[in-house]
mmCIF file of C-alpha atoms in Angstrom:
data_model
loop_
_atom_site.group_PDB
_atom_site.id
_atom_site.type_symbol
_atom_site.label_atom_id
_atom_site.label_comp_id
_atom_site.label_asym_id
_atom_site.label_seq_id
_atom_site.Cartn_x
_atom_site.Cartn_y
_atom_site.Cartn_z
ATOM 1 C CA UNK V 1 -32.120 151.867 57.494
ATOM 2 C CA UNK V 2 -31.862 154.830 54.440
ATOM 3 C CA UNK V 3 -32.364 157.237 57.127
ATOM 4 C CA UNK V 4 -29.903 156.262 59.576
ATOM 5 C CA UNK V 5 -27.739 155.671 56.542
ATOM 6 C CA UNK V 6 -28.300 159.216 55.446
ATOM 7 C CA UNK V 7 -28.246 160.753 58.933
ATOM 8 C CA UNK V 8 -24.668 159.503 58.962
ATOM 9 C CA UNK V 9 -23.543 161.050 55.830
ATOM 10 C CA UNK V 10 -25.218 164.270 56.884
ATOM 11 C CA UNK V 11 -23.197 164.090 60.480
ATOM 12 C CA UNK V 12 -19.927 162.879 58.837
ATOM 13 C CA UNK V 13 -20.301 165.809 56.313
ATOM 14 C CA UNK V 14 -20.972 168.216 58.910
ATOM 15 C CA UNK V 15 -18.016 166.986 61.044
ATOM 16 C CA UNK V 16 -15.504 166.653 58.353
ATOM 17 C CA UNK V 17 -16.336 170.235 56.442
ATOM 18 C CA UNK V 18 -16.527 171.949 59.864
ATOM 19 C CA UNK V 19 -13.337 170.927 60.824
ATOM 20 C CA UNK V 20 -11.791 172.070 57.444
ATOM 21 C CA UNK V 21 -13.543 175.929 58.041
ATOM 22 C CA UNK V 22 -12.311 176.032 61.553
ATOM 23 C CA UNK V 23 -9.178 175.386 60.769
ATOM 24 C CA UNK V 24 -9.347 177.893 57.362
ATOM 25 C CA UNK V 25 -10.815 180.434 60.324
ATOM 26 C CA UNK V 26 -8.064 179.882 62.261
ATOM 27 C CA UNK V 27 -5.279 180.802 59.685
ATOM 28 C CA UNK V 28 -5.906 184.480 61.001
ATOM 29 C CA UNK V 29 -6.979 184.357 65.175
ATOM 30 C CA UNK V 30 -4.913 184.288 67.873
ATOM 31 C CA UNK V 31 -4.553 180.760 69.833
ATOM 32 C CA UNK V 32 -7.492 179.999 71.256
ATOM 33 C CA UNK V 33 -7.644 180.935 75.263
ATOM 34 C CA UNK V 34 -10.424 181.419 77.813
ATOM 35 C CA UNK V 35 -9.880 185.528 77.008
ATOM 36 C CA UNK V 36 -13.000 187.192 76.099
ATOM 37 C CA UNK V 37 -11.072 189.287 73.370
ATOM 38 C CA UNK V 38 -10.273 186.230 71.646
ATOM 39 C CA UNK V 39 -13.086 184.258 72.306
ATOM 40 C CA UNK V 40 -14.936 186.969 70.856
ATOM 41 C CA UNK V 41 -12.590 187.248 67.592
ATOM 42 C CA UNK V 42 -13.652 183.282 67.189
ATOM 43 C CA UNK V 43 -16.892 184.383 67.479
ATOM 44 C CA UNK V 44 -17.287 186.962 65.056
ATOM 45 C CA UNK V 45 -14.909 184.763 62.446
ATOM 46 C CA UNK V 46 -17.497 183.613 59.781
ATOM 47 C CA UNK V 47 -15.535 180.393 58.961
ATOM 48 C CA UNK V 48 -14.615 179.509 62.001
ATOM 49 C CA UNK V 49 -17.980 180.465 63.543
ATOM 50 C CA UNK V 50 -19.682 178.168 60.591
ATOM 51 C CA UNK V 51 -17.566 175.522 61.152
ATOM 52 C CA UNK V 52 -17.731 175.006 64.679
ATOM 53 C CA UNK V 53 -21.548 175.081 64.229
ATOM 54 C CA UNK V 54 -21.613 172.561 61.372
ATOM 55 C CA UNK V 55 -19.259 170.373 63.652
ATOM 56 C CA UNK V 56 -21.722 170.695 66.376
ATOM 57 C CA UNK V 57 -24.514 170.059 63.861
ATOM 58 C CA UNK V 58 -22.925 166.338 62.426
ATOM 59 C CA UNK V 59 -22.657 165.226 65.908
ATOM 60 C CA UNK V 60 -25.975 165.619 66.723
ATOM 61 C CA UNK V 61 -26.958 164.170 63.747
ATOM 62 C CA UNK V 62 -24.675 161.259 64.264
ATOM 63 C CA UNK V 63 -25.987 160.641 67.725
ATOM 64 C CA UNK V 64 -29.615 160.826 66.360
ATOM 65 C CA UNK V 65 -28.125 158.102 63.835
ATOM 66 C CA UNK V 66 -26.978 155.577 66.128
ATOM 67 C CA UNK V 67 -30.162 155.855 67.982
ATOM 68 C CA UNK V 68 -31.710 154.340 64.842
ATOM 69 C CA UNK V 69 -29.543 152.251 63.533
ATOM 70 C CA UNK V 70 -27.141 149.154 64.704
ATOM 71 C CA UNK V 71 -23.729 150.579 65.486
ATOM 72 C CA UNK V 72 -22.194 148.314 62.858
ATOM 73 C CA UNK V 73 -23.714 149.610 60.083
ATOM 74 C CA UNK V 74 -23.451 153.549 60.832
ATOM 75 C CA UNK V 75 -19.765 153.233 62.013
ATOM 76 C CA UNK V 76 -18.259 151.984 58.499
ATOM 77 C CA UNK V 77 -20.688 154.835 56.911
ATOM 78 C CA UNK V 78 -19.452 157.120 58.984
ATOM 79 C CA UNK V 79 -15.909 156.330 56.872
ATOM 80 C CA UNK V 80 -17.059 157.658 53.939
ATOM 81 C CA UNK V 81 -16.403 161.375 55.491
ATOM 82 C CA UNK V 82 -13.165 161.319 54.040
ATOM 83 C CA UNK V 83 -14.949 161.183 50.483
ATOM 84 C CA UNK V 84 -17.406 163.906 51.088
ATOM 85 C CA UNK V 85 -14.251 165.645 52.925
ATOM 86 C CA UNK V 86 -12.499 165.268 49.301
ATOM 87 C CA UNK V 87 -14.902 166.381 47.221
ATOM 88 C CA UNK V 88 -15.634 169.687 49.210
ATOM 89 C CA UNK V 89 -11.947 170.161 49.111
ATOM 90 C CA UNK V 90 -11.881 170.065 45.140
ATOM 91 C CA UNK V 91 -14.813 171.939 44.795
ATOM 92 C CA UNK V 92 -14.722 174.580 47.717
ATOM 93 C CA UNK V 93 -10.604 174.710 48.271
ATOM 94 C CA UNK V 94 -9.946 173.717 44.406
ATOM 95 C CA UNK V 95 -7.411 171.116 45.843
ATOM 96 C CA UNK V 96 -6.476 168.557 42.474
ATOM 97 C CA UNK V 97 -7.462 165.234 42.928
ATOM 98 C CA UNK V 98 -5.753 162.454 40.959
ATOM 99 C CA UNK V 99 -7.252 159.587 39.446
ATOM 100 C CA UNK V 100 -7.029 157.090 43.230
ATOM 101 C CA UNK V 101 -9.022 160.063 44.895
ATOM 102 C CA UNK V 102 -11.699 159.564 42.640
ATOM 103 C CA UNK V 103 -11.775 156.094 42.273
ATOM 104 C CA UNK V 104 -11.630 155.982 46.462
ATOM 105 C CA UNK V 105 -14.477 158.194 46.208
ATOM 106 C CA UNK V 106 -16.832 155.770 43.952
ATOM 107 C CA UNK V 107 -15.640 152.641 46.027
ATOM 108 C CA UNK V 108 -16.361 154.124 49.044
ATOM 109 C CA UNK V 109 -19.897 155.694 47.739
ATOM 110 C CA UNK V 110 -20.703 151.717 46.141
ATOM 111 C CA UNK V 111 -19.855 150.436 49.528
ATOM 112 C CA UNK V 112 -22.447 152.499 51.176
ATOM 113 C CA UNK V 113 -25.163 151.195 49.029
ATOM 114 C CA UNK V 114 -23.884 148.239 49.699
ATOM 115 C CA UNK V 115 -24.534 148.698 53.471
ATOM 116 C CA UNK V 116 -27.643 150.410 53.164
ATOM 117 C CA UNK V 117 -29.001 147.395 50.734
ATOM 118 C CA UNK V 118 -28.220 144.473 53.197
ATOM 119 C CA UNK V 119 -28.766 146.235 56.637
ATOM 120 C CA UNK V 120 -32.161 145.550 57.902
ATOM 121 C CA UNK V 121 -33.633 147.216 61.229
ATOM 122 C CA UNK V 122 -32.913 144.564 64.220
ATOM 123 C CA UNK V 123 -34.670 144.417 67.605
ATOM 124 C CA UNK V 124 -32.351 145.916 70.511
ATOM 125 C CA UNK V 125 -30.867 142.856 72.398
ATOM 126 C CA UNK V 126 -30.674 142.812 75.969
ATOM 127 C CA UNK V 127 -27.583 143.984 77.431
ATOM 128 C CA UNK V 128 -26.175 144.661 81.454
ATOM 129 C CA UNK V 129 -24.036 147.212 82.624
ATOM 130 C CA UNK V 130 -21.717 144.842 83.218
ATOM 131 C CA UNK V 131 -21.363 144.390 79.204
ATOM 132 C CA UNK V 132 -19.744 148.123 79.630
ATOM 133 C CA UNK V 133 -17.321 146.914 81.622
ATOM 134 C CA UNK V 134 -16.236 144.114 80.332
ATOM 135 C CA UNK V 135 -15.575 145.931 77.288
ATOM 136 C CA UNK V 136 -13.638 148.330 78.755
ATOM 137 C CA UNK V 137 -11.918 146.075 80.004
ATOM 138 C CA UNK V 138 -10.899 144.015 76.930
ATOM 139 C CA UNK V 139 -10.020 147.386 75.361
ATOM 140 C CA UNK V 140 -8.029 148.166 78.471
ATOM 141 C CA UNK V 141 -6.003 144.887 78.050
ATOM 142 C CA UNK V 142 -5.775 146.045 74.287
ATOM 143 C CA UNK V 143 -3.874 149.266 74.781
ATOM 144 C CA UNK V 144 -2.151 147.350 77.703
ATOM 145 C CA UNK V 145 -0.854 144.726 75.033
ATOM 146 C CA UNK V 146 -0.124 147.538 72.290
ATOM 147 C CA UNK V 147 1.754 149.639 74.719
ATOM 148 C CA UNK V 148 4.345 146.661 75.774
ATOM 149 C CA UNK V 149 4.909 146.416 72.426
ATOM 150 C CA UNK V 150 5.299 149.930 71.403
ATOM 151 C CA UNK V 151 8.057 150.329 74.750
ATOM 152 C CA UNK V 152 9.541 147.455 73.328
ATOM 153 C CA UNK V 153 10.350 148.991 70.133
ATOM 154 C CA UNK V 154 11.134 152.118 71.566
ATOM 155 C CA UNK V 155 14.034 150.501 73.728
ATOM 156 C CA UNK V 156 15.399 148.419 70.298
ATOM 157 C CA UNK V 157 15.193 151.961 68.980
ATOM 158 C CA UNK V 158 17.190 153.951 71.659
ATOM 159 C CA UNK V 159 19.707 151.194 71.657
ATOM 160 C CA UNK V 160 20.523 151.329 68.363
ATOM 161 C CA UNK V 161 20.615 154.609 68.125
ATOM 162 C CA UNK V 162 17.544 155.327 65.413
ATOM 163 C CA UNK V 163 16.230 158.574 65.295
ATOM 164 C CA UNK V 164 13.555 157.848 62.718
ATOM 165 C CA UNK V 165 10.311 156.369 63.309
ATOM 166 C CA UNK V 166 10.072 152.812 62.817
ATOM 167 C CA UNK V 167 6.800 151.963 61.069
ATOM 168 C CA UNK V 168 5.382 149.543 63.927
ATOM 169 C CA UNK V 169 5.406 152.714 66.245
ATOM 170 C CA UNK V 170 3.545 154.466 63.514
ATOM 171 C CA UNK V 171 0.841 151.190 63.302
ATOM 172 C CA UNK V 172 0.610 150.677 66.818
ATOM 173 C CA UNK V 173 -0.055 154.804 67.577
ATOM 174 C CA UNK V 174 -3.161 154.369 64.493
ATOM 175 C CA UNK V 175 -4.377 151.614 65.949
ATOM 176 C CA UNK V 176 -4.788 153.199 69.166
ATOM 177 C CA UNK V 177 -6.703 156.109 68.450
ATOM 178 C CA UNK V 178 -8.849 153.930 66.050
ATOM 179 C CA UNK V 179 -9.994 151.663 68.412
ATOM 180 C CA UNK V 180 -10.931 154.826 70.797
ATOM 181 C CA UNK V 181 -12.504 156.772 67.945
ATOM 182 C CA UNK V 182 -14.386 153.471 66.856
ATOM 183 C CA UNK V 183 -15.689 152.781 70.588
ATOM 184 C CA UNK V 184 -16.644 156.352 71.392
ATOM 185 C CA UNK V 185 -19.457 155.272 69.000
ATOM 186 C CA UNK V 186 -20.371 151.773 70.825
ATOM 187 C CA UNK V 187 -20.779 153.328 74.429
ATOM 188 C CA UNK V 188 -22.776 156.206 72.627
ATOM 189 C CA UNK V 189 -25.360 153.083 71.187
ATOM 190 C CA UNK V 190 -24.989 151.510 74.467
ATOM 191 C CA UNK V 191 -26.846 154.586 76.160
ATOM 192 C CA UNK V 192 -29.890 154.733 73.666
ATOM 193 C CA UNK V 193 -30.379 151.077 74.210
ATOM 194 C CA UNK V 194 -29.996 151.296 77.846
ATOM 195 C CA UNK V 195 -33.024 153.724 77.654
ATOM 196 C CA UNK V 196 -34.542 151.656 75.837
ATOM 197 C CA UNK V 197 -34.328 148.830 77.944
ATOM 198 C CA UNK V 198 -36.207 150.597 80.721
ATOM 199 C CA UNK V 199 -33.245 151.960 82.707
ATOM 200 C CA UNK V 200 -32.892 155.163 83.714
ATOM 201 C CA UNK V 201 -32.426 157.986 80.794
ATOM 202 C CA UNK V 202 -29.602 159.253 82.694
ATOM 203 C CA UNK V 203 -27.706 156.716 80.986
ATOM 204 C CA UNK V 204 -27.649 158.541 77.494
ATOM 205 C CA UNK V 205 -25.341 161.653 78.943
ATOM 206 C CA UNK V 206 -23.666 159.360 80.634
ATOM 207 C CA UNK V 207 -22.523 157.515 77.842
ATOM 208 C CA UNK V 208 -21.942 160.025 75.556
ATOM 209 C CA UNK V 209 -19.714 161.779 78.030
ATOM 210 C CA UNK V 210 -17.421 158.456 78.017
ATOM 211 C CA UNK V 211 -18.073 158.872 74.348
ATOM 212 C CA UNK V 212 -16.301 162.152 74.458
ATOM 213 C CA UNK V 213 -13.659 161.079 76.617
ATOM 214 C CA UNK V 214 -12.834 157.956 74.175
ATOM 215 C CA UNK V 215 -12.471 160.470 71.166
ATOM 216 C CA UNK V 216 -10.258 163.459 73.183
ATOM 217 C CA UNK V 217 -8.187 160.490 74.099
ATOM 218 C CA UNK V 218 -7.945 159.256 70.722
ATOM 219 C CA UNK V 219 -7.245 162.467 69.452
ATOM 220 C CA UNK V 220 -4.224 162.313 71.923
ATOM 221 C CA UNK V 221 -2.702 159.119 70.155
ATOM 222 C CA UNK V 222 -3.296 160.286 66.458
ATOM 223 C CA UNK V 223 -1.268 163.464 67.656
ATOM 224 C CA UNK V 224 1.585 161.623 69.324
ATOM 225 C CA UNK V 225 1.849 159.155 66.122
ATOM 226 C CA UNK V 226 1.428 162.481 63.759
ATOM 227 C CA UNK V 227 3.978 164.275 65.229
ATOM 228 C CA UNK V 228 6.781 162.060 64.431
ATOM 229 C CA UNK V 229 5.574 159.161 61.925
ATOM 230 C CA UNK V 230 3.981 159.552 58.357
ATOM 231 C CA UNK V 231 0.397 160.938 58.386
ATOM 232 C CA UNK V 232 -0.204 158.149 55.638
ATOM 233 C CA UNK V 233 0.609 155.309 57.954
ATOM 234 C CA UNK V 234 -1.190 156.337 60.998
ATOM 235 C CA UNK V 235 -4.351 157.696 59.467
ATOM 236 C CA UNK V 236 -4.917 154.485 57.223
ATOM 237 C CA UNK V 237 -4.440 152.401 60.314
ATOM 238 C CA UNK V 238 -7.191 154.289 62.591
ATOM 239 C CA UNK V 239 -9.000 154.551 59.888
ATOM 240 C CA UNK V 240 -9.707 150.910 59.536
ATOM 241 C CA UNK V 241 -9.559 150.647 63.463
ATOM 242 C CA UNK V 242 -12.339 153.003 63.924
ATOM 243 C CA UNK V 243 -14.870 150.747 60.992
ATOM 244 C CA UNK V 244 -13.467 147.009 62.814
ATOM 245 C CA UNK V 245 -13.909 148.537 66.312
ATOM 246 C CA UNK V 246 -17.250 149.306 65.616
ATOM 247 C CA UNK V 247 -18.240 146.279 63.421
ATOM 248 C CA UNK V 248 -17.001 143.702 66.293
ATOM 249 C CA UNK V 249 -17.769 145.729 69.459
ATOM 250 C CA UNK V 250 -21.332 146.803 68.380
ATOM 251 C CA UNK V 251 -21.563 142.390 67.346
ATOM 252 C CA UNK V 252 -20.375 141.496 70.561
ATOM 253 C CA UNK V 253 -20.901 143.802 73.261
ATOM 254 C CA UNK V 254 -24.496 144.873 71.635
ATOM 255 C CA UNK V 255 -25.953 141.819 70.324
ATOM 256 C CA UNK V 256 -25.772 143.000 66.614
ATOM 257 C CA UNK V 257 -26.415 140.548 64.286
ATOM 258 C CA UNK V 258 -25.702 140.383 60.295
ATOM 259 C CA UNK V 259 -28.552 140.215 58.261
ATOM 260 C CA UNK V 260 -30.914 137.046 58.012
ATOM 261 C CA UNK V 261 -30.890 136.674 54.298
ATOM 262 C CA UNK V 262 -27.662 135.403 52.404
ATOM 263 C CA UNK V 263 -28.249 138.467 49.917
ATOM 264 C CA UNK V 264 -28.319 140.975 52.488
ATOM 265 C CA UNK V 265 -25.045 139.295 54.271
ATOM 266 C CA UNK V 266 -23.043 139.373 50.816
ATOM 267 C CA UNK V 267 -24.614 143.137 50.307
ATOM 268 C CA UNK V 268 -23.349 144.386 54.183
ATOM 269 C CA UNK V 269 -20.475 142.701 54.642
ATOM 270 C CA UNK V 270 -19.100 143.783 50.270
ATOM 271 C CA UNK V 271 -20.325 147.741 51.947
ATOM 272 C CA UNK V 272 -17.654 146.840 54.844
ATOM 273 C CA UNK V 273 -15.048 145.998 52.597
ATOM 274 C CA UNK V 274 -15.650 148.367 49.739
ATOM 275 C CA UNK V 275 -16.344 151.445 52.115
ATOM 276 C CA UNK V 276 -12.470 150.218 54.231
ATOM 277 C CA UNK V 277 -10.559 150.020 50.909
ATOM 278 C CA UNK V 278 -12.237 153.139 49.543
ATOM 279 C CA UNK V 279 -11.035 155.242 52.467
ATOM 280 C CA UNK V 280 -7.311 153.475 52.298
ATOM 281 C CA UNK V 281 -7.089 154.635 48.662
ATOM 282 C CA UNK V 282 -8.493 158.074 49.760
ATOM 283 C CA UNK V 283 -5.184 157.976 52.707
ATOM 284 C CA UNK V 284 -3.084 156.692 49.891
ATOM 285 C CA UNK V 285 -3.421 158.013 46.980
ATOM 286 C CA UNK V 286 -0.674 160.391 46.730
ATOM 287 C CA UNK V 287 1.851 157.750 47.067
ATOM 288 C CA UNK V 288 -0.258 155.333 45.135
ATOM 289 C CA UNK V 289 0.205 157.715 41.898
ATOM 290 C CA UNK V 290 3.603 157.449 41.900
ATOM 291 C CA UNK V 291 3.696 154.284 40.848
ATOM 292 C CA UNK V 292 1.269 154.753 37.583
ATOM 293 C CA UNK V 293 3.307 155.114 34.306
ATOM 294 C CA UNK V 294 5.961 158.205 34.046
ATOM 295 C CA UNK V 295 3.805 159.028 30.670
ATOM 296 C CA UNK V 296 0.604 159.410 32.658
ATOM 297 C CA UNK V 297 2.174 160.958 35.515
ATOM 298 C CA UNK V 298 3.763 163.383 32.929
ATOM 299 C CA UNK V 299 0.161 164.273 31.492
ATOM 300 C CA UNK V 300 -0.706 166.026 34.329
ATOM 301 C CA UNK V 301 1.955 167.248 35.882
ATOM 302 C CA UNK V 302 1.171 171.043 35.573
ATOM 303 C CA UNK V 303 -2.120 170.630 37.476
ATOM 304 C CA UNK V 304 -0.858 168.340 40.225
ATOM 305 C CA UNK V 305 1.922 170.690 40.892
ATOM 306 C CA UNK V 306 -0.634 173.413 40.428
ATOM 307 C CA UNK V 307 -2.576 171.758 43.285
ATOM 308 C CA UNK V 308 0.531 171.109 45.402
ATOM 309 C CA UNK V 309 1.745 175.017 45.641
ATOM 310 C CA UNK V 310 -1.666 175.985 46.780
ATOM 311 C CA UNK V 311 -1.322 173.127 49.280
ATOM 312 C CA UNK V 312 2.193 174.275 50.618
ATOM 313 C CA UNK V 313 1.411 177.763 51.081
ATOM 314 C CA UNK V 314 -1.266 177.097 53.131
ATOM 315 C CA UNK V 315 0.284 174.416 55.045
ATOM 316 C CA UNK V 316 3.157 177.289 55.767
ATOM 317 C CA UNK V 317 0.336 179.949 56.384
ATOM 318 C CA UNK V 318 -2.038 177.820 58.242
ATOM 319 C CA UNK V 319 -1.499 176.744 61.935
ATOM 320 C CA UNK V 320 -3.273 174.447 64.267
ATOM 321 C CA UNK V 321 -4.387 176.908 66.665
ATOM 322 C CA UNK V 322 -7.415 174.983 68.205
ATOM 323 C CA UNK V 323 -6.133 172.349 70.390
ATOM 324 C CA UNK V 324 -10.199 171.476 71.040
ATOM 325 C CA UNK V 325 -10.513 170.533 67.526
ATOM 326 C CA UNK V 326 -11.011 166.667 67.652
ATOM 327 C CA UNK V 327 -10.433 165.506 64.005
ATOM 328 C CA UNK V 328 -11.019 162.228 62.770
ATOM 329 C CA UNK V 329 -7.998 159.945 61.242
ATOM 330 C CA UNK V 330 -9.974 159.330 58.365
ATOM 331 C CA UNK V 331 -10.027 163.230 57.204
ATOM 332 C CA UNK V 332 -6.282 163.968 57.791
ATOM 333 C CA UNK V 333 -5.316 163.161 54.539
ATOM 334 C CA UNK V 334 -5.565 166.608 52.955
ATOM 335 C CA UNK V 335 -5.213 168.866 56.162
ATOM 336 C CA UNK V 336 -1.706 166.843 57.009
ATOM 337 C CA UNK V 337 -0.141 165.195 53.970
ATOM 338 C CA UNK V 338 2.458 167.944 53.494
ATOM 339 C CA UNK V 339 6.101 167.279 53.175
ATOM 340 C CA UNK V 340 6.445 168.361 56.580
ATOM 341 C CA UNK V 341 4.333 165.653 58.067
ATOM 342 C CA UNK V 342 5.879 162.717 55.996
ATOM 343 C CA UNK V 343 8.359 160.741 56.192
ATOM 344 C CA UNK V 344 9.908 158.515 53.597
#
């Protein structure tokens, strides 16, 4: 269980830092296109080029991960990329954190012992295709659900005249590419224990290519919800998405089962809850240190707004040239929480 537990902080490290150097890389290429002049400048770009291969890196590792381990422990673990993404950023980008960073940063890191401490290594259950499509088809009737509600609110909207977002459109887009990003890693467990069920091993590419699939279309929703709404809203939402999809669909639709012991079922499910309210603090905390004492907030002023010119130059210097860059909700908190992406 430590090594699948560690295999997914290695992958979720590698994903999350990548992403940050590809997108420093990016600050001075061209937009990427199939040209072999720019292809060749993203080639040559050290932080670019070392970011796309740690990216590459964590999702092999993360695959390797949920080969070992039940989908519903390395899921929430998998959350706690946001923390490692934080403290890279402090360290590497010198980025101020403020006091709800850090504490994020310790919840999340006790909930992970937490989940490592009350997992224990189950037996794969027996499962049918036919479990693959009746999940899909439960998420299907989902997004079916969350999209009549979302065109509802759009029509209140238009009728009234509202040209803000209202916050349910903002919920309803982070739930969306949640779920996806949280069941691209169920249907990539459901091919290793396909295999090991004695069916054919073309199920593993298989899967994983739905896998895919599930996160580009995820990545499509967290756009569409960032564009508009407050990165705050929508990233804590698919944040949480992504750890409950995970936890219920790798219960249900993989035969997952909490731990035996009463111990070990206070230790996992305490991990579940500590690692989701570390990484809504993470989301969070800028707005949540408002609200600290005007003293306190006074004390350190000249280093938050130390930190916060770095941050808006680069959010003015930096563009999102690499529309193949899949980034998860959970580590949008520093690469979108500018002015410019919020709305009060």
């Amino acid at each position: 269980m430590w090594e699948s537990i560690c295999l997914t902080l290695a992958a979720t490290a590698g994903n999350n830092i990548g992403k940050v150097l590809q997108k420093k890389g990016t600050i001075i290429l061209p937009p990427l296109s199939l040209k072999l002049k720019v292809i060749r400048a993203y080639a040559v770009n050290k932080p670019w080029a070392l970011g796309f291969l740690m990216d590459i890196f964590g999702a092999l590792l993360m695959l390797r991960a949920l080969s070992l381990a039940p989908v519903s422990v390395v899921q929430p673990v998998s959350g706690c990329g946001l923390a490692i993404l934080s403290v890279f950023s402090h360290f590497y980008l010198k980025e101020v954190m403020n006091v709800f960073d850090w504490i994020g940063i310790t919840v999340a890191g006790i909930g992970t012992i937490g989940v490592g401490a009350g997992g224990e290594e189950q037996e794969a259950s027996l499962i049918s295709v036919f479990q693959l499509l009746w999940l899909a088809f439960v998420v299907a009737i989902l997004f079916v659900l969350l999209n009549a509600w979302l065109h509802i609110y759009k029509r209140q909207r238009r009728e009234q005249e509202l040209g803000e977002y209202e916050v349910v459109e903002e919920i309803i887009y982070g739930l969306e590419s949640g779920v996806l990003f949280g069941m691209a890693s169920v249907v990539s467990k459901m091919g290793f224990v396909f295999v090991e069920q004695g069916f054919s091993a073309m199920f593993i590419p298989m899967c994983i290519s739905i896998s895919i699939c599930c996160s580009g279309t995820g990545f499509f929703y967290q756009t569409r919800g960032l564009k508009h709404g407050r990165a705050i809203v929508v990233s804590t939402c698919a944040a949480v998405a992504s750890i409950v999809t995970g936890v219920v669909a790798g219960m249900f639709a993989l035969g997952e089962k909490l731990p035996t012991s009463p111990s070990g079922r206070l230790l996992l499910l305490m991990g579940w809850l500590c690692i989701m309210l570390g990484v809504v603090l993470l989301v969070t905390s800028s707005r949540l240190i408002r609200h600290l004492p005007r003293s306190f907030r006074r004390s350190r002023q000249t280093s938050l707004e130390r930190g916060f010119s770095v941050r808006r130059t680069a959010s003015h210097t930096a563009k999102d040239t690499n529309p193949s860059a899949v980034i998860q909700a959970a580590t949008l908190h520093h690469l979108l929480s500018t002015p410019s992406k919020e709305k009060d």
